[in-house]
Amino acid sequence: MTSIVSLLGLLGSLAPTLVAGATLPAAACVAGPPYYAFELHTTKNIAGTGLARGTAEVEVAGSSPFSIALAPDGSYVYDLHVALERMKVPREGQLVAWVTTPEIDRVVRVGALDANLRASGTVDWNRFIVVITLEPDDDPTARTWSGPVVFRGMSRSGMMHTMVGHGALQQENCAAYGYGS
Amino acid sequence: MEPMRSHVTAGALLAAMALGAAPVDGQHEGHAMHGMSTDAGWRMVPMDPNMPMLPGLEGAVPVVGPWMPGMGIDAAALPEARPSQTVSMTDGDTLDIAVSMVRRTLAGHEMIMFGYNGQYPGPLIQAPKDATVIVRVTNDIEMPTTIHWHGVRLDNRFDGVPGVTQAAIERGESFTYEVHVPDAGMYWYHPHVREDVQQDLGLFGNLLVTSPDPDYYGPAHREEVFVLDDMLIDDEGALPWGDSAPTHALMGRFGNVMMVNGETDYRLSARRGEVVRFYLTNVANTRTFNVTFGGAKVKVVASDVSRFEREQWVTSVVIAPAERYVVDVRFDEVGEVAIANTIQAINHFRGEFYPEVDTLSVVTVSSEPAEATVSEAFDTLREHADVVADVESFRRWFGSAADYELETTVRVRDLPQSIVLSMEADTLYVPPMEWNDAMPMMNWLSTAEQVTWILRDRATGAENGEIDWRFEVGDVVKVHVFNTPDSFHPMNHPIHVHGQRFLVLSMDGVENENLVWKDTAIVPVGSTMEMLIEMSNPGEWMVHCHIAEHLHAGMMFSFVVEGSNR
């Protein structure tokens, strides 16, 4: 089985455009359509995060002259806002937000969380995972994380599941669709 | 002709038309059609043969009857449709338009379609801003029709809405439109009777309103009109349409054959560095295109009813049904450039996004250089001070609370149980936009007799034709449109307002920093569009979704503007 570590080694030129945004005002983090917001779940990997909660919200990228922003390949372009709460901020290290594909073969740094435990950026993948890690320091040039994963959450599109191979309505052999036997 | 003052009802506009049905041999691709009556004329919608069939749907056909144009008529006896011709008109000029059956060959199939003056698309009408042109329309197709002048702020009597502004034009009858064009830009005209059929069969054309200002747009070497469309065709030709009501009521009738100006292989030539101005119009029933230009540099200049405040670089043009965009494109690289619809489609059965690229047109760029001055001027993004000033005069309303809140939803009844179960099971995630028909069988089987699309006034609960909005000329009205993600089948909706113009101030609370006057704008699923409508034009006007099948599944209402033009 391919390890996450080896998949992370594939990082680089395949990374999509993702721009770390400026720190948001404390109250401005909830603007996007709630339907596409998703929770970030604590891993309890570090102290003070047992009761912590996190959210990721997406909104139409503001720079588009159209009602919806798309990347050249047709993927949605979202402004992404992540926020944590009810957690004890670690005394050492820096919380950093990342996005990665479900296969974890590409990773892009969103940015360091600010004093209000928020970070913003842009993501142009249709399906992605937000990862918050505790890094030794704030290194804007880092291509992937090195510290422990503190929070993670899957974009709403991750809930789009296959209807092949399972379910009450299944009547055909899922092997025909590449899903084993 | 006096305008009819009765408030429009869904019933008035949805009056069932018995279009007639005749036998067509059955045809389907890779799926059993047990029990299908070939006498009924339905044949199964084309779909990926690897896509599994839901239980209980084998042999199922829509609950409405099938209909094809010109049944019993020998296509060879009809004139072959000709490419669109330009008609330059000045104030007071008259154009006769005959609505008739034509013969077309598409994707290797000879078929009977409709045309304006035998052309496909209809004539490109050019008229100067502030002119009034006369258009006499005579109907010679087997259905009643009208012409709606999409986006034009004309006299209400000539808006082309049957049951509201005029009686439909029956076969053999005529109607004379006086089309006053107060705003420069690209508009289009199409029927407002069974658009899902008539528009799909070729009844559309452009109306280019020219500005007296020679510097209205920036310099370009030349201009091209691109009418984007698709059509649903299988091994036997076009799929039948529903007779008493549209099929494909859930998602609209996506085509599988893409066209530019009615052609499936539309080609252009350009010189290296040539700046081509494209006037894009989407006349498809439901497909939103994401138009890419093969890496050429693109700037968006204008949309429906005005130029943007500022020109803006873009990498693609997202254009929903009925929208128009004016874009300037410079072709710097020698060779072939594909203009394509570039999307991330969805395969619901695999739960996947996948890239899909359909070439719409190919531009062959020669090494001969284009005239340099124009090429160099392209690098400058212009600001349109008159548009900025116009928008600025409405800024005092930008911060006001919404006067009305609309929400969209859908109600279904009597759909096959497996469709209902499947939809309910697979709605944990709904994409903001439906770029492809990811469920062709379920979509085809849903008709406007089973599906009701709804615009609901949140304050009153009134739906569609029950909505009663009244204004005075000069009112400026803020409307929030929320596309509910929690319905049976959420979907994006291109919302069209007749007879007025509006600004999209924000989407989901994100302020739009580069405004343009619109008549149609897309609302993705889960999003809220904040629109500011200038009520400048008296009369009774429609608001509706411009997905043809959604319109005919009820998603419309009218509002009244009292007073007179100022």
XYZ file of C-alpha atoms in Angstrom:
747
model
C 0.000 0.000 0.000
C 1.333 3.372 -0.946
C 2.108 5.336 2.171
C 0.987 8.848 2.774
C 4.613 9.801 3.172
C 5.499 8.551 -0.276
C 2.440 10.206 -1.775
C 3.499 13.449 -0.221
C 6.728 13.099 -2.075
C 4.837 13.710 -5.285
C 4.169 17.269 -4.323
C 5.301 20.103 -6.453
C 4.319 21.291 -9.878
C 0.935 19.639 -9.723
C -0.165 21.890 -6.902
C -3.081 24.155 -7.775
C -3.218 27.850 -7.273
C -3.700 28.571 -3.638
C -3.070 31.897 -2.114
C -2.742 32.485 1.565
C -5.041 35.337 2.468
C -4.713 38.133 4.898
C -5.918 37.674 8.420
C -9.657 38.120 8.588
C -11.427 40.331 11.069
C -12.701 38.253 13.944
C -16.343 38.430 12.929
C -15.982 38.098 9.177
C -15.331 34.430 8.861
C -18.823 33.220 8.057
C -19.883 34.539 4.682
C -20.182 31.614 2.327
C -23.163 29.424 1.576
C -23.581 27.265 4.687
C -24.487 24.255 2.590
C -20.883 23.805 1.504
C -19.389 24.469 4.937
C -17.961 21.456 6.715
C -16.627 20.537 10.104
C -13.019 20.046 11.037
C -12.553 17.226 13.497
C -9.903 17.107 16.180
C -7.445 14.248 16.231
C -6.737 14.894 19.929
C -3.101 14.518 18.983
C -2.041 17.470 21.068
C -3.064 18.649 24.485
C -5.951 21.053 24.819
C -7.857 19.950 21.742
C -10.158 17.344 23.194
C -13.193 19.607 23.154
C -12.057 21.806 20.327
C -14.131 22.347 17.210
C -13.323 23.587 13.767
C -15.140 24.738 10.665
C -14.227 25.317 7.065
C -16.367 27.582 4.969
C -16.240 28.179 1.255
C -17.560 31.009 -0.846
C -17.535 32.036 -4.462
C -14.167 33.548 -5.234
C -14.711 37.280 -5.316
C -12.535 37.997 -8.315
C -14.809 36.301 -10.838
C -16.945 38.450 -13.139
C -19.330 35.521 -13.385
C -21.702 34.200 -10.759
C -19.341 31.347 -10.088
C -15.586 31.125 -10.316
C -13.926 28.271 -12.189
C -10.347 27.209 -12.757
C -9.289 26.632 -16.375
C -10.019 22.909 -16.031
C -13.557 23.626 -14.866
C -12.978 22.984 -11.163
C -14.680 25.322 -8.735
C -12.556 28.087 -7.245
C -13.498 28.740 -3.664
C -12.335 31.184 -1.076
C -11.685 29.013 1.939
C -11.956 30.175 5.534
C -10.997 27.897 8.396
C -11.580 28.615 12.049
C -10.945 26.726 15.283
C -12.477 27.358 18.656
C -12.664 25.974 22.169
C -9.053 24.893 22.093
C -5.976 25.680 24.083
C -3.396 27.293 21.857
C -0.091 25.378 22.048
C 2.718 27.241 23.751
C 5.197 26.170 21.133
C 4.917 25.737 17.405
C 2.578 27.204 14.857
C -0.809 25.940 13.712
C -0.856 25.841 9.918
C -3.729 25.084 7.543
C -3.278 22.979 4.416
C -5.472 21.512 1.734
C -4.816 18.193 0.115
C -6.540 15.889 -2.310
C -8.393 12.812 -1.047
C -5.462 10.778 -2.336
C -3.063 13.073 -0.446
C -0.876 13.216 -3.528
C -0.947 16.982 -3.678
C -0.753 19.429 -0.798
C -0.998 23.196 -0.757
C -0.319 25.437 2.204
C -3.215 27.748 3.082
C -1.333 29.614 5.773
C -0.609 29.974 9.455
C -3.573 30.419 11.736
C -3.706 33.864 13.299
C -4.232 34.773 16.922
C -7.973 34.206 16.458
C -7.238 30.726 15.139
C -8.329 31.563 11.623
C -6.778 31.326 8.192
C -7.989 31.988 4.681
C -6.962 31.052 1.177
C -8.238 29.890 -2.177
C -8.676 26.345 -3.352
C -9.442 25.161 -6.867
C -10.147 21.499 -6.326
C -13.649 20.049 -6.386
C -12.916 17.584 -3.618
C -10.340 18.196 -0.938
C -9.331 17.685 2.668
C -8.444 20.519 5.018
C -5.674 19.628 7.417
C -4.499 21.686 10.406
C -1.094 20.730 11.717
C 1.200 21.929 14.469
C 4.449 22.932 12.802
C 7.740 23.763 14.518
C 7.589 27.241 12.994
C 5.805 29.315 10.370
C 7.552 28.488 7.110
C 5.679 29.941 4.106
C 7.898 27.962 1.749
C 6.980 24.582 3.223
C 5.523 22.233 0.627
C 3.898 19.901 3.083
C 3.495 19.461 6.790
C 5.968 17.924 9.163
C 4.175 18.234 12.483
C 1.251 16.310 13.894
C -2.201 16.602 12.375
C -4.450 18.439 14.814
C -7.653 18.791 12.799
C -8.914 17.476 9.491
C -12.113 17.623 7.503
C -13.405 16.629 4.075
C -15.112 19.032 1.696
C -18.844 18.538 1.307
C -18.224 16.971 -2.095
C -16.618 14.075 -0.260
C -20.134 12.995 0.626
C -20.849 12.245 -3.018
C -20.485 8.502 -2.885
C -20.636 5.801 -5.457
C -23.982 4.165 -6.065
C -22.227 1.209 -7.598
C -21.540 -1.934 -5.674
C -23.712 -1.319 -2.684
C -27.036 0.041 -1.616
C -30.620 -1.058 -1.704
C -30.972 -0.285 -5.372
C -27.896 -2.153 -6.512
C -28.616 -4.783 -9.091
C -25.485 -4.940 -11.208
C -22.048 -6.339 -10.574
C -19.879 -3.564 -9.244
C -16.822 -5.213 -10.762
C -17.990 -3.843 -14.078
C -17.251 -0.399 -12.749
C -13.873 -1.081 -11.258
C -15.000 -1.584 -7.681
C -13.800 -5.073 -6.987
C -16.161 -7.987 -6.904
C -52.850 46.620 -29.110
C -53.602 47.185 -25.437
C -51.616 45.162 -22.974
C -53.541 42.521 -21.133
C -53.631 43.427 -17.463
C -54.583 40.118 -15.985
C -51.895 38.685 -13.779
C -50.190 35.747 -15.351
C -50.876 32.352 -13.954
C -48.877 29.258 -14.440
C -51.941 27.699 -15.942
C -52.239 30.333 -18.603
C -48.700 29.846 -19.732
C -48.626 26.131 -19.292
C -51.754 25.463 -21.295
C -51.122 22.043 -22.661
C -50.638 21.881 -26.377
C -51.570 18.679 -28.089
C -48.610 18.512 -30.379
C -49.553 15.197 -31.847
C -47.548 12.019 -31.899
C -46.748 9.557 -34.589
C -44.951 6.239 -34.476
C -41.184 6.254 -34.516
C -39.216 3.047 -34.406
C -37.635 2.342 -31.056
C -33.916 2.811 -30.585
C -31.674 2.698 -27.579
C -28.043 2.221 -26.846
C -27.050 -0.760 -24.816
C -30.055 -1.048 -22.551
C -32.994 -3.384 -22.691
C -36.338 -1.751 -23.293
C -38.577 -4.594 -22.200
C -42.210 -3.864 -22.662
C -41.669 -0.655 -24.528
C -44.326 0.157 -27.010
C -42.592 1.189 -30.159
C -45.930 2.440 -31.346
C -45.647 5.188 -28.778
C -42.592 6.517 -30.562
C -40.402 6.877 -27.504
C -36.936 5.470 -27.637
C -34.636 5.531 -24.709
C -32.419 8.497 -24.136
C -28.753 7.972 -25.102
C -26.572 7.142 -22.135
C -23.331 5.472 -21.262
C -23.945 1.729 -21.738
C -21.831 1.123 -18.623
C -24.221 3.139 -16.520
C -26.391 0.807 -14.457
C -30.139 0.871 -14.902
C -32.214 1.475 -11.809
C -34.596 -1.347 -10.971
C -38.040 -0.852 -12.395
C -37.001 1.557 -15.089
C -36.438 -0.988 -17.841
C -38.832 -0.093 -20.598
C -40.126 2.960 -18.775
C -41.073 5.923 -20.904
C -42.230 9.426 -19.967
C -45.866 9.796 -18.947
C -46.419 12.309 -21.724
C -46.617 11.365 -25.361
C -43.765 11.774 -27.829
C -43.736 14.514 -30.397
C -41.593 15.227 -33.432
C -41.819 18.197 -35.791
C -43.280 17.708 -39.235
C -44.438 14.142 -38.789
C -45.809 12.854 -42.062
C -43.946 15.473 -44.047
C -41.176 14.512 -46.439
C -38.116 16.390 -45.238
C -36.811 16.503 -48.795
C -39.739 18.711 -49.703
C -38.621 21.354 -47.219
C -36.016 24.019 -47.959
C -32.609 23.383 -46.485
C -31.760 25.818 -43.748
C -29.198 28.442 -44.643
C -26.593 30.040 -42.394
C -27.595 33.203 -40.605
C -27.476 36.397 -42.618
C -26.974 39.888 -41.247
C -29.780 42.395 -41.656
C -28.750 46.000 -40.981
C -31.710 48.119 -39.998
C -32.183 51.776 -39.168
C -34.927 53.521 -37.277
C -38.318 52.741 -38.780
C -37.147 49.917 -41.019
C -39.295 46.813 -41.331
C -38.202 43.189 -41.405
C -40.471 40.292 -42.247
C -39.728 37.080 -40.385
C -41.354 33.838 -41.443
C -41.358 31.073 -38.857
C -41.261 27.857 -40.815
C -40.078 24.290 -41.015
C -36.682 23.687 -42.539
C -34.507 20.734 -43.388
C -31.256 20.353 -41.490
C -28.519 17.760 -41.406
C -26.885 17.389 -38.011
C -24.504 14.684 -36.852
C -25.263 12.797 -40.043
C -29.026 12.891 -39.642
C -31.396 14.719 -41.901
C -34.162 16.116 -39.767
C -36.995 18.577 -39.781
C -36.367 21.626 -37.677
C -37.651 25.194 -37.416
C -36.096 28.398 -38.677
C -36.567 32.143 -38.832
C -36.552 33.046 -42.547
C -35.142 29.622 -43.244
C -31.937 30.459 -41.415
C -30.074 28.767 -38.628
C -29.656 30.725 -36.384
C -32.202 33.346 -37.422
C -31.087 36.576 -39.079
C -28.550 38.636 -37.158
C -30.397 41.927 -36.808
C -28.205 45.000 -36.427
C -29.783 48.245 -35.335
C -28.419 51.459 -33.869
C -29.073 52.305 -30.236
C -32.386 54.143 -29.695
C -33.829 52.966 -32.998
C -37.242 51.362 -33.306
C -37.422 48.616 -35.864
C -40.559 46.881 -37.057
C -40.612 43.109 -37.265
C -43.607 41.383 -38.868
C -43.721 37.768 -37.823
C -45.756 35.175 -39.685
C -46.155 31.731 -38.211
C -46.030 28.711 -40.491
C -45.095 26.000 -38.009
C -47.503 23.536 -36.502
C -47.539 25.205 -33.087
C -48.507 28.668 -31.868
C -45.498 30.900 -31.309
C -44.349 34.379 -30.311
C -41.052 36.233 -30.322
C -39.569 37.484 -27.069
C -36.859 40.114 -27.443
C -34.613 38.909 -24.685
C -33.034 41.664 -22.606
C -34.476 44.529 -24.618
C -36.240 47.189 -22.542
C -38.961 47.668 -25.121
C -42.635 48.514 -24.941
C -44.411 45.895 -22.862
C -46.882 45.178 -25.676
C -44.107 43.663 -27.739
C -42.446 41.481 -25.097
C -43.813 38.328 -26.697
C -45.323 36.571 -23.705
C -48.533 34.727 -24.605
C -51.353 35.360 -22.202
C -49.630 38.412 -20.790
C -48.621 40.792 -23.546
C -50.222 39.203 -26.583
C -52.116 36.189 -27.796
C -49.899 33.506 -29.254
C -49.532 33.680 -33.018
C -51.441 30.756 -34.450
C -50.354 29.038 -37.636
C -51.102 31.248 -40.611
C -51.357 34.365 -38.463
C -49.040 37.314 -38.061
C -48.007 39.755 -35.367
C -46.088 42.989 -35.766
C -43.491 43.873 -33.151
C -42.154 47.375 -32.637
C -38.745 46.780 -31.154
C -37.232 49.840 -29.512
C -33.600 49.305 -28.523
C -32.453 51.743 -25.806
C -29.254 49.953 -24.794
C -26.202 49.024 -26.858
C -25.130 45.415 -26.682
C -25.893 41.936 -27.892
C -29.446 40.648 -27.395
C -31.339 37.729 -28.780
C -34.827 36.731 -29.772
C -36.662 33.467 -29.313
C -40.201 32.109 -28.829
C -41.985 32.213 -25.484
C -44.140 29.191 -26.317
C -42.716 25.761 -25.555
C -39.137 26.995 -25.676
C -38.030 23.482 -24.813
C -39.226 22.494 -28.281
C -39.147 25.583 -30.476
C -35.846 26.998 -29.277
C -34.260 23.568 -29.337
C -35.386 23.183 -32.945
C -33.650 26.347 -34.073
C -35.838 29.343 -33.299
C -33.312 31.862 -32.034
C -31.364 34.762 -33.429
C -29.231 37.672 -32.271
C -30.005 41.371 -32.165
C -26.868 43.512 -32.083
C -27.556 47.061 -30.929
C -24.691 49.314 -31.963
C -23.492 52.351 -30.053
C -22.994 55.714 -31.747
C -19.687 55.890 -29.867
C -17.009 54.416 -32.158
C -14.874 53.816 -29.071
C -17.640 51.946 -27.227
C -15.550 48.772 -27.242
C -11.788 48.700 -27.438
C -9.983 48.068 -30.709
C -10.285 44.629 -32.267
C -9.283 43.347 -35.672
C -12.649 41.782 -36.257
C -15.815 40.498 -34.628
C -17.399 37.054 -34.521
C -20.842 36.048 -33.312
C -20.905 32.731 -31.463
C -24.300 31.231 -30.697
C -23.684 28.275 -28.377
C -26.136 25.410 -28.389
C -26.488 21.680 -27.912
C -28.967 19.107 -29.139
C -29.922 15.616 -28.008
C -29.387 13.214 -30.894
C -29.137 9.432 -31.012
C -28.642 6.881 -33.772
C -31.940 7.814 -35.389
C -31.771 11.557 -35.053
C -33.265 13.983 -32.582
C -34.974 12.450 -29.573
C -38.713 13.154 -29.469
C -39.991 15.924 -27.258
C -42.943 15.631 -24.875
C -46.250 16.530 -26.466
C -48.342 17.931 -23.627
C -45.417 18.828 -21.378
C -41.626 18.769 -21.505
C -39.585 15.742 -20.589
C -36.281 16.276 -18.711
C -38.059 18.414 -16.147
C -35.552 17.750 -13.363
C -32.371 18.941 -15.041
C -33.442 20.225 -18.411
C -32.708 18.661 -21.769
C -28.942 18.474 -22.109
C -27.780 17.888 -25.650
C -24.964 15.580 -26.640
C -24.061 17.390 -29.855
C -22.441 20.797 -29.406
C -22.899 23.565 -31.924
C -21.625 27.015 -32.722
C -23.957 28.979 -34.963
C -25.826 25.764 -35.648
C -22.751 23.935 -36.921
C -20.944 21.048 -35.283
C -17.593 21.830 -36.920
C -17.329 25.590 -36.854
C -13.919 26.811 -37.951
C -12.212 30.157 -38.049
C -8.885 31.481 -39.226
C -6.838 34.189 -37.579
C -3.475 35.841 -37.983
C -0.839 35.751 -35.294
C -1.607 38.451 -32.745
C -5.091 39.022 -34.112
C -7.645 40.333 -31.624
C -11.058 38.830 -32.227
C -14.124 40.123 -30.431
C -16.532 37.290 -29.679
C -20.185 37.953 -28.984
C -21.218 34.838 -27.057
C -24.859 33.845 -26.596
C -26.005 30.651 -24.902
C -29.262 29.429 -26.459
C -29.142 25.900 -25.017
C -32.149 24.637 -23.094
C -30.205 23.980 -19.895
C -26.459 23.654 -20.424
C -24.168 26.214 -18.844
C -20.933 26.366 -20.812
C -17.442 27.027 -19.494
C -15.819 28.332 -22.650
C -12.038 28.147 -22.846
C -9.881 29.518 -25.634
C -6.960 27.146 -25.648
C -4.659 29.308 -23.603
C -5.165 32.459 -25.683
C -5.380 35.654 -23.683
C -8.994 36.606 -22.958
C -10.615 39.642 -21.443
C -14.276 40.051 -20.657
C -15.669 43.340 -21.840
C -19.446 43.299 -21.604
C -22.437 41.192 -20.724
C -26.186 41.317 -21.207
C -27.199 44.980 -21.089
C -23.940 46.907 -20.705
C -20.184 46.787 -20.571
C -18.496 45.952 -17.298
C -17.229 48.830 -15.209
C -13.770 47.564 -16.024
C -12.439 45.054 -18.525
C -11.040 42.021 -16.763
C -8.692 39.173 -17.671
C -10.313 35.757 -17.454
C -9.227 32.213 -18.192
C -12.676 31.058 -19.268
C -16.200 32.358 -19.755
C -18.983 30.814 -17.680
C -22.165 31.455 -19.650
C -25.555 30.192 -18.518
C -28.607 29.759 -20.737
C -29.745 33.117 -22.167
C -26.708 35.045 -20.949
C -24.444 36.965 -23.302
C -20.814 37.925 -22.889
C -18.570 40.007 -25.092
C -14.943 38.922 -24.851
C -11.836 40.011 -26.708
C -9.354 37.252 -27.456
C -5.833 37.605 -28.842
C -4.386 34.631 -30.664
C -0.618 34.785 -30.171
C 0.375 31.205 -30.887
C 0.561 29.863 -34.436
C -1.342 26.639 -34.958
C -4.768 25.325 -34.070
C -6.566 26.687 -31.032
C -9.562 24.779 -29.722
C -12.411 26.791 -28.307
C -13.937 24.278 -25.940
C -16.487 23.631 -23.241
C -14.209 22.595 -20.388
C -15.923 21.193 -17.333
C -15.617 18.801 -14.445
C -18.565 16.505 -15.065
C -20.112 14.228 -12.481
C -20.616 10.499 -12.647
C -23.192 9.909 -9.931
C -22.886 6.171 -10.171
C -19.189 6.265 -9.445
C -19.434 9.258 -7.177
C -16.749 11.040 -9.146
C -15.878 14.228 -10.867
C -14.166 13.737 -14.201
C -12.800 16.177 -16.781
C -14.821 16.612 -19.948
C -13.712 18.756 -22.871
C -15.912 19.282 -25.924
C -14.419 21.229 -28.793
C -16.865 23.866 -29.946
C -14.742 25.468 -32.644
C -11.191 25.417 -33.982
C -9.256 28.551 -34.842
C -6.327 28.124 -37.220
C -3.759 30.803 -36.448
C -1.368 31.587 -39.274
C 2.142 32.973 -38.910
C 1.184 36.128 -40.770
C 1.180 38.911 -38.180
C -1.897 40.985 -37.533
C -1.758 44.756 -37.531
C 0.312 45.607 -34.458
C -1.448 48.656 -33.061
C -4.595 46.760 -32.238
C -2.635 43.837 -30.824
C -0.742 46.140 -28.486
C -3.838 48.027 -27.386
C -5.304 44.725 -26.257
C -2.837 44.648 -23.349
C -4.577 47.607 -21.733
C -7.631 46.981 -19.595
C -10.064 49.815 -20.117
C -12.317 51.359 -17.523
C -15.723 52.456 -18.771
C -16.326 55.746 -17.007
C -19.908 56.058 -18.226
C -20.779 52.644 -16.803
C -19.057 53.493 -13.526
C -21.031 56.730 -13.313
C -24.276 54.972 -14.169
C -23.690 52.335 -11.505
C -22.629 54.999 -9.013
C -26.020 56.673 -9.307
C -27.533 53.528 -7.782
C -24.995 53.122 -4.994
C -27.292 54.624 -2.359
C -29.384 51.461 -2.582
C -26.452 49.093 -2.280
C -26.537 48.921 1.505
C -30.283 48.742 1.935
C -32.113 45.683 3.178
C -33.722 43.368 0.688
C -37.210 44.383 -0.394
C -38.041 40.817 -1.386
C -36.550 37.421 -0.807
C -37.136 34.635 -3.273
C -36.169 31.047 -2.726
C -36.125 28.258 -5.230
C -37.292 24.734 -4.651
C -38.972 21.838 -6.401
C -41.973 19.612 -5.758
C -42.467 16.212 -7.374
C -45.301 13.718 -7.545
C -45.888 10.381 -9.192
C -42.296 9.839 -10.246
C -41.227 6.188 -10.420
C -40.370 5.018 -6.925
C -36.838 3.988 -7.835
C -36.124 7.518 -9.020
C -37.424 8.946 -5.758
C -35.401 6.517 -3.661
C -32.290 7.032 -5.722
C -32.518 10.797 -5.564
C -33.067 10.771 -1.835
C -30.119 8.447 -1.326
C -27.726 10.442 -3.441
C -28.317 13.941 -2.213
C -25.757 14.058 0.555
C -23.846 16.283 -1.819
C -25.296 18.461 -4.529
C -22.843 20.357 -6.732
C -23.215 24.117 -7.147
C -23.749 23.592 -10.874
C -24.933 20.747 -13.060
C -22.521 20.834 -15.986
C -23.671 17.549 -17.527
C -26.641 15.222 -17.484
C -25.339 12.764 -14.941
C -28.616 10.840 -14.724
C -30.048 10.802 -18.262
C -32.689 8.119 -17.702
C -34.104 9.646 -14.532
C -33.980 13.091 -16.056
C -35.731 12.003 -19.253
C -38.517 10.264 -17.342
C -39.308 13.320 -15.252
C -41.882 15.482 -16.981
C -43.436 18.808 -16.196
C -46.589 16.917 -15.247
C -44.711 15.379 -12.320
C -42.224 18.086 -11.447
C -43.046 21.607 -10.320
C -40.181 24.045 -10.025
C -40.919 26.861 -7.638
C -39.983 30.466 -7.038
C -41.320 31.275 -3.583
C -41.711 34.688 -1.979
C -40.342 34.029 1.495
C -42.387 36.761 3.165
C -45.780 35.663 1.897
C -45.190 32.063 0.947
C -46.694 32.801 -2.449
C -45.365 30.574 -5.190
C -44.881 31.213 -8.898
C -48.049 32.747 -10.358
C -49.359 33.566 -6.880
C -46.620 36.149 -6.382
C -48.016 39.655 -6.641
C -45.376 42.370 -6.831
C -46.279 45.892 -7.874
C -43.961 48.824 -8.430
C -43.813 52.306 -9.871
C -41.538 53.411 -12.661
C -38.397 54.711 -10.992
C -38.444 52.242 -8.124
C -35.176 50.520 -7.366
C -35.811 47.145 -5.804
C -33.426 44.835 -4.022
C -34.197 41.120 -4.308
C -32.340 38.260 -2.714
C -32.627 34.949 -4.542
C -31.654 31.942 -2.464
C -31.204 28.632 -4.251
C -32.330 26.155 -1.610
C -29.936 23.218 -1.330
C -32.314 21.066 0.696
C -34.976 20.269 -1.887
C -35.642 16.960 -3.637
C -33.315 17.943 -6.456
C -31.486 21.257 -6.117
C -30.085 22.727 -9.296
C -28.593 25.955 -10.578
C -31.084 28.408 -12.063
C -30.435 31.198 -14.576
C -32.941 33.816 -13.430
C -34.230 36.131 -16.159
C -36.104 39.387 -15.572
C -38.054 40.705 -18.543
C -38.130 44.338 -19.564
C -35.799 45.729 -16.869
C -32.106 45.636 -16.058
C -30.416 44.639 -12.825
C -27.061 44.530 -11.081
C -25.736 41.517 -9.200
C -24.392 43.296 -6.136
C -23.081 40.235 -4.353
C -23.029 36.472 -4.270
C -23.146 34.823 -0.858
C -22.301 38.102 0.758
C -19.168 38.611 -1.330
C -19.415 42.043 -2.873
C -19.155 42.186 -6.653
C -16.445 44.732 -7.362
C -16.925 44.953 -11.124
C -20.554 45.501 -11.967
C -22.422 45.082 -15.215
C -26.098 45.456 -16.096
C -27.742 42.097 -16.572
C -31.068 40.588 -17.576
C -30.149 36.997 -16.725
C -27.855 35.645 -14.005
C -27.114 32.195 -12.700
C -27.721 31.253 -9.065
C -25.703 28.191 -8.050
C -27.079 25.723 -5.540
C -26.841 26.941 -1.975
C -26.024 30.471 -3.048
C -27.761 33.765 -2.485
C -27.715 36.331 -5.258
C -28.305 39.936 -4.270
C -29.812 41.741 -7.236
C -30.756 45.400 -7.599
C -33.452 45.905 -10.221
C -34.136 49.261 -11.815
C -37.867 49.408 -12.534
C -37.592 51.683 -15.543
C -40.127 50.164 -17.877
C -43.897 50.025 -17.247
C -45.973 46.962 -17.881
C -46.423 43.419 -16.729
C -43.166 41.498 -16.899
C -42.007 37.978 -16.312
C -39.406 36.624 -13.922
C -38.445 33.040 -14.617
C -35.768 30.418 -14.753
C -34.344 30.245 -18.259
C -33.873 26.507 -18.220
C -36.643 25.837 -20.711
C -37.938 22.748 -18.901
C -37.949 24.515 -15.529
C -39.908 27.395 -16.996
C -42.529 25.016 -18.299
C -42.538 23.204 -14.979
C -43.891 26.349 -13.391
C -40.830 28.357 -12.356
C -42.120 31.813 -13.244
C -44.241 34.733 -12.143
C -44.979 38.236 -13.300
C -44.787 41.640 -11.657
C -46.359 44.942 -12.579
C -44.647 48.303 -13.002
C -47.107 51.188 -13.059
C -46.441 54.552 -14.651
C -44.958 55.682 -17.885
C -41.515 55.819 -19.381
C -39.479 58.804 -18.292
